[in-house]
Short mmCIF file of C-alpha atoms in Angstrom, two decimals:
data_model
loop_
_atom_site.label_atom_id
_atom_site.label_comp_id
_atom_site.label_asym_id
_atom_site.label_seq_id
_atom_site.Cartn_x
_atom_site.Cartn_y
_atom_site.Cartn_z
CA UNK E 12 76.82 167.33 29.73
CA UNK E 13 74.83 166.05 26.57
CA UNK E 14 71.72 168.58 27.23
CA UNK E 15 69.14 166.11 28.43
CA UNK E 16 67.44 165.84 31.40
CA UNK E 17 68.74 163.02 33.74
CA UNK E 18 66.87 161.43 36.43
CA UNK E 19 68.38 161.44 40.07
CA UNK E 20 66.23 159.13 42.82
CA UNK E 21 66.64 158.00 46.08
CA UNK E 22 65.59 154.31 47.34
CA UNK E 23 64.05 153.14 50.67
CA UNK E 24 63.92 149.41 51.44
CA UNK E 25 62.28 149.10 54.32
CA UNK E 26 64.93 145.96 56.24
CA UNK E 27 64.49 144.63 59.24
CA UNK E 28 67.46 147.33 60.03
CA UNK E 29 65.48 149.70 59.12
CA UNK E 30 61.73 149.13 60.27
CA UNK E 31 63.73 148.90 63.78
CA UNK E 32 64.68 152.05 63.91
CA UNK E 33 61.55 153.59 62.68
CA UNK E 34 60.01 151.89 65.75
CA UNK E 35 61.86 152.73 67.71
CA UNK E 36 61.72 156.55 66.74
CA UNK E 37 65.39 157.27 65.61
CA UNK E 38 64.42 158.04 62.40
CA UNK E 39 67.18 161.05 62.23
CA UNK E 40 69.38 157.29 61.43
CA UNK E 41 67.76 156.71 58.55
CA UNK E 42 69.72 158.82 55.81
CA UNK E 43 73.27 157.36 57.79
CA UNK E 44 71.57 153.47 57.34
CA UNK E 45 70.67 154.49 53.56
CA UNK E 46 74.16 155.32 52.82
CA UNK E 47 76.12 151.90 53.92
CA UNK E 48 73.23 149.71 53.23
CA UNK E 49 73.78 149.95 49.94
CA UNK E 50 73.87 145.94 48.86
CA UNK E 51 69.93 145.77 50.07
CA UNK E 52 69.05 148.34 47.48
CA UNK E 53 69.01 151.42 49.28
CA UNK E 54 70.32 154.57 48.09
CA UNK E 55 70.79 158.33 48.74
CA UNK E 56 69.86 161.17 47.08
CA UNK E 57 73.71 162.37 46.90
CA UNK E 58 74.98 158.68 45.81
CA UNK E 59 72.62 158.93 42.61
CA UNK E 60 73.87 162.49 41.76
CA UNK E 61 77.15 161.05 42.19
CA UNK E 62 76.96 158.13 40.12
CA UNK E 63 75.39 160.83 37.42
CA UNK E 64 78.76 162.79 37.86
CA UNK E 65 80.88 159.82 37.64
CA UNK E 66 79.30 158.45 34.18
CA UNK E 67 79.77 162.18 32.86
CA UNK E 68 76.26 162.29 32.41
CA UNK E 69 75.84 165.63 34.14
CA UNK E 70 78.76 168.47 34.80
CA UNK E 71 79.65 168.19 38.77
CA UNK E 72 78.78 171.77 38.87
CA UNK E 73 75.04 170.63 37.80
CA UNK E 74 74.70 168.56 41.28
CA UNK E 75 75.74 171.27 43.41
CA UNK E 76 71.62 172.83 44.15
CA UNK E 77 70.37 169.26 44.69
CA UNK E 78 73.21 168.07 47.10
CA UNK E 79 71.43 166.91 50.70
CA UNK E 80 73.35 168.38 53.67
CA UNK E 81 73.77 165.32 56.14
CA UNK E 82 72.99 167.89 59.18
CA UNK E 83 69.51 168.88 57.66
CA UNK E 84 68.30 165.14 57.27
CA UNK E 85 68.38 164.80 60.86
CA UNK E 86 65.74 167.46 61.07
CA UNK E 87 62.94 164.69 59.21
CA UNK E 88 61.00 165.12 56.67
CA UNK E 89 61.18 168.75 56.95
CA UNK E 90 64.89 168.62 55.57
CA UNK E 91 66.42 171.69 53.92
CA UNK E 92 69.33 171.48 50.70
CA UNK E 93 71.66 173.56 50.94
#
């Protein structure tokens, strides 16, 4: 929107929520945990482009490449966008 670059992150906190299902090897959870465990610092990828969107800080067409398809989370760290 104003021509400079913005920065979009994601956040792990690694709760006890969390470090259970790592242990337990379910990590294709982790991205669904990330998006309502929001209040422990955690966020997603697609929340942060979001918020970008919402403070007109980028056009919504902008977000579109960088969008993370739910589906291809599951598949780990190998994950595609879509």
């Amino acid at each position: 929107v104003n021509g400079k670059l913005q920065a979009a992150y994601e956040v792990f906190v690694n709760t006890p929520a969390m470090a259970n299902i790592i242990r337990d090897g379910h990590t294709e959870q982790l991205y669904g945990l990330m998006e309502i465990d929001g209040k422990h610092g955690n966020r997603t990828m697609n929340a942060a482009l979001e918020e970008l969107v919402t403070r007109h800080k980028v056009a919504p067409r902008a977000i579109e490449p960088f969008i993370v398809q739910r589906e291809s989370r599951s598949e780990g760290a190998k994950g595609r966008r879509h």
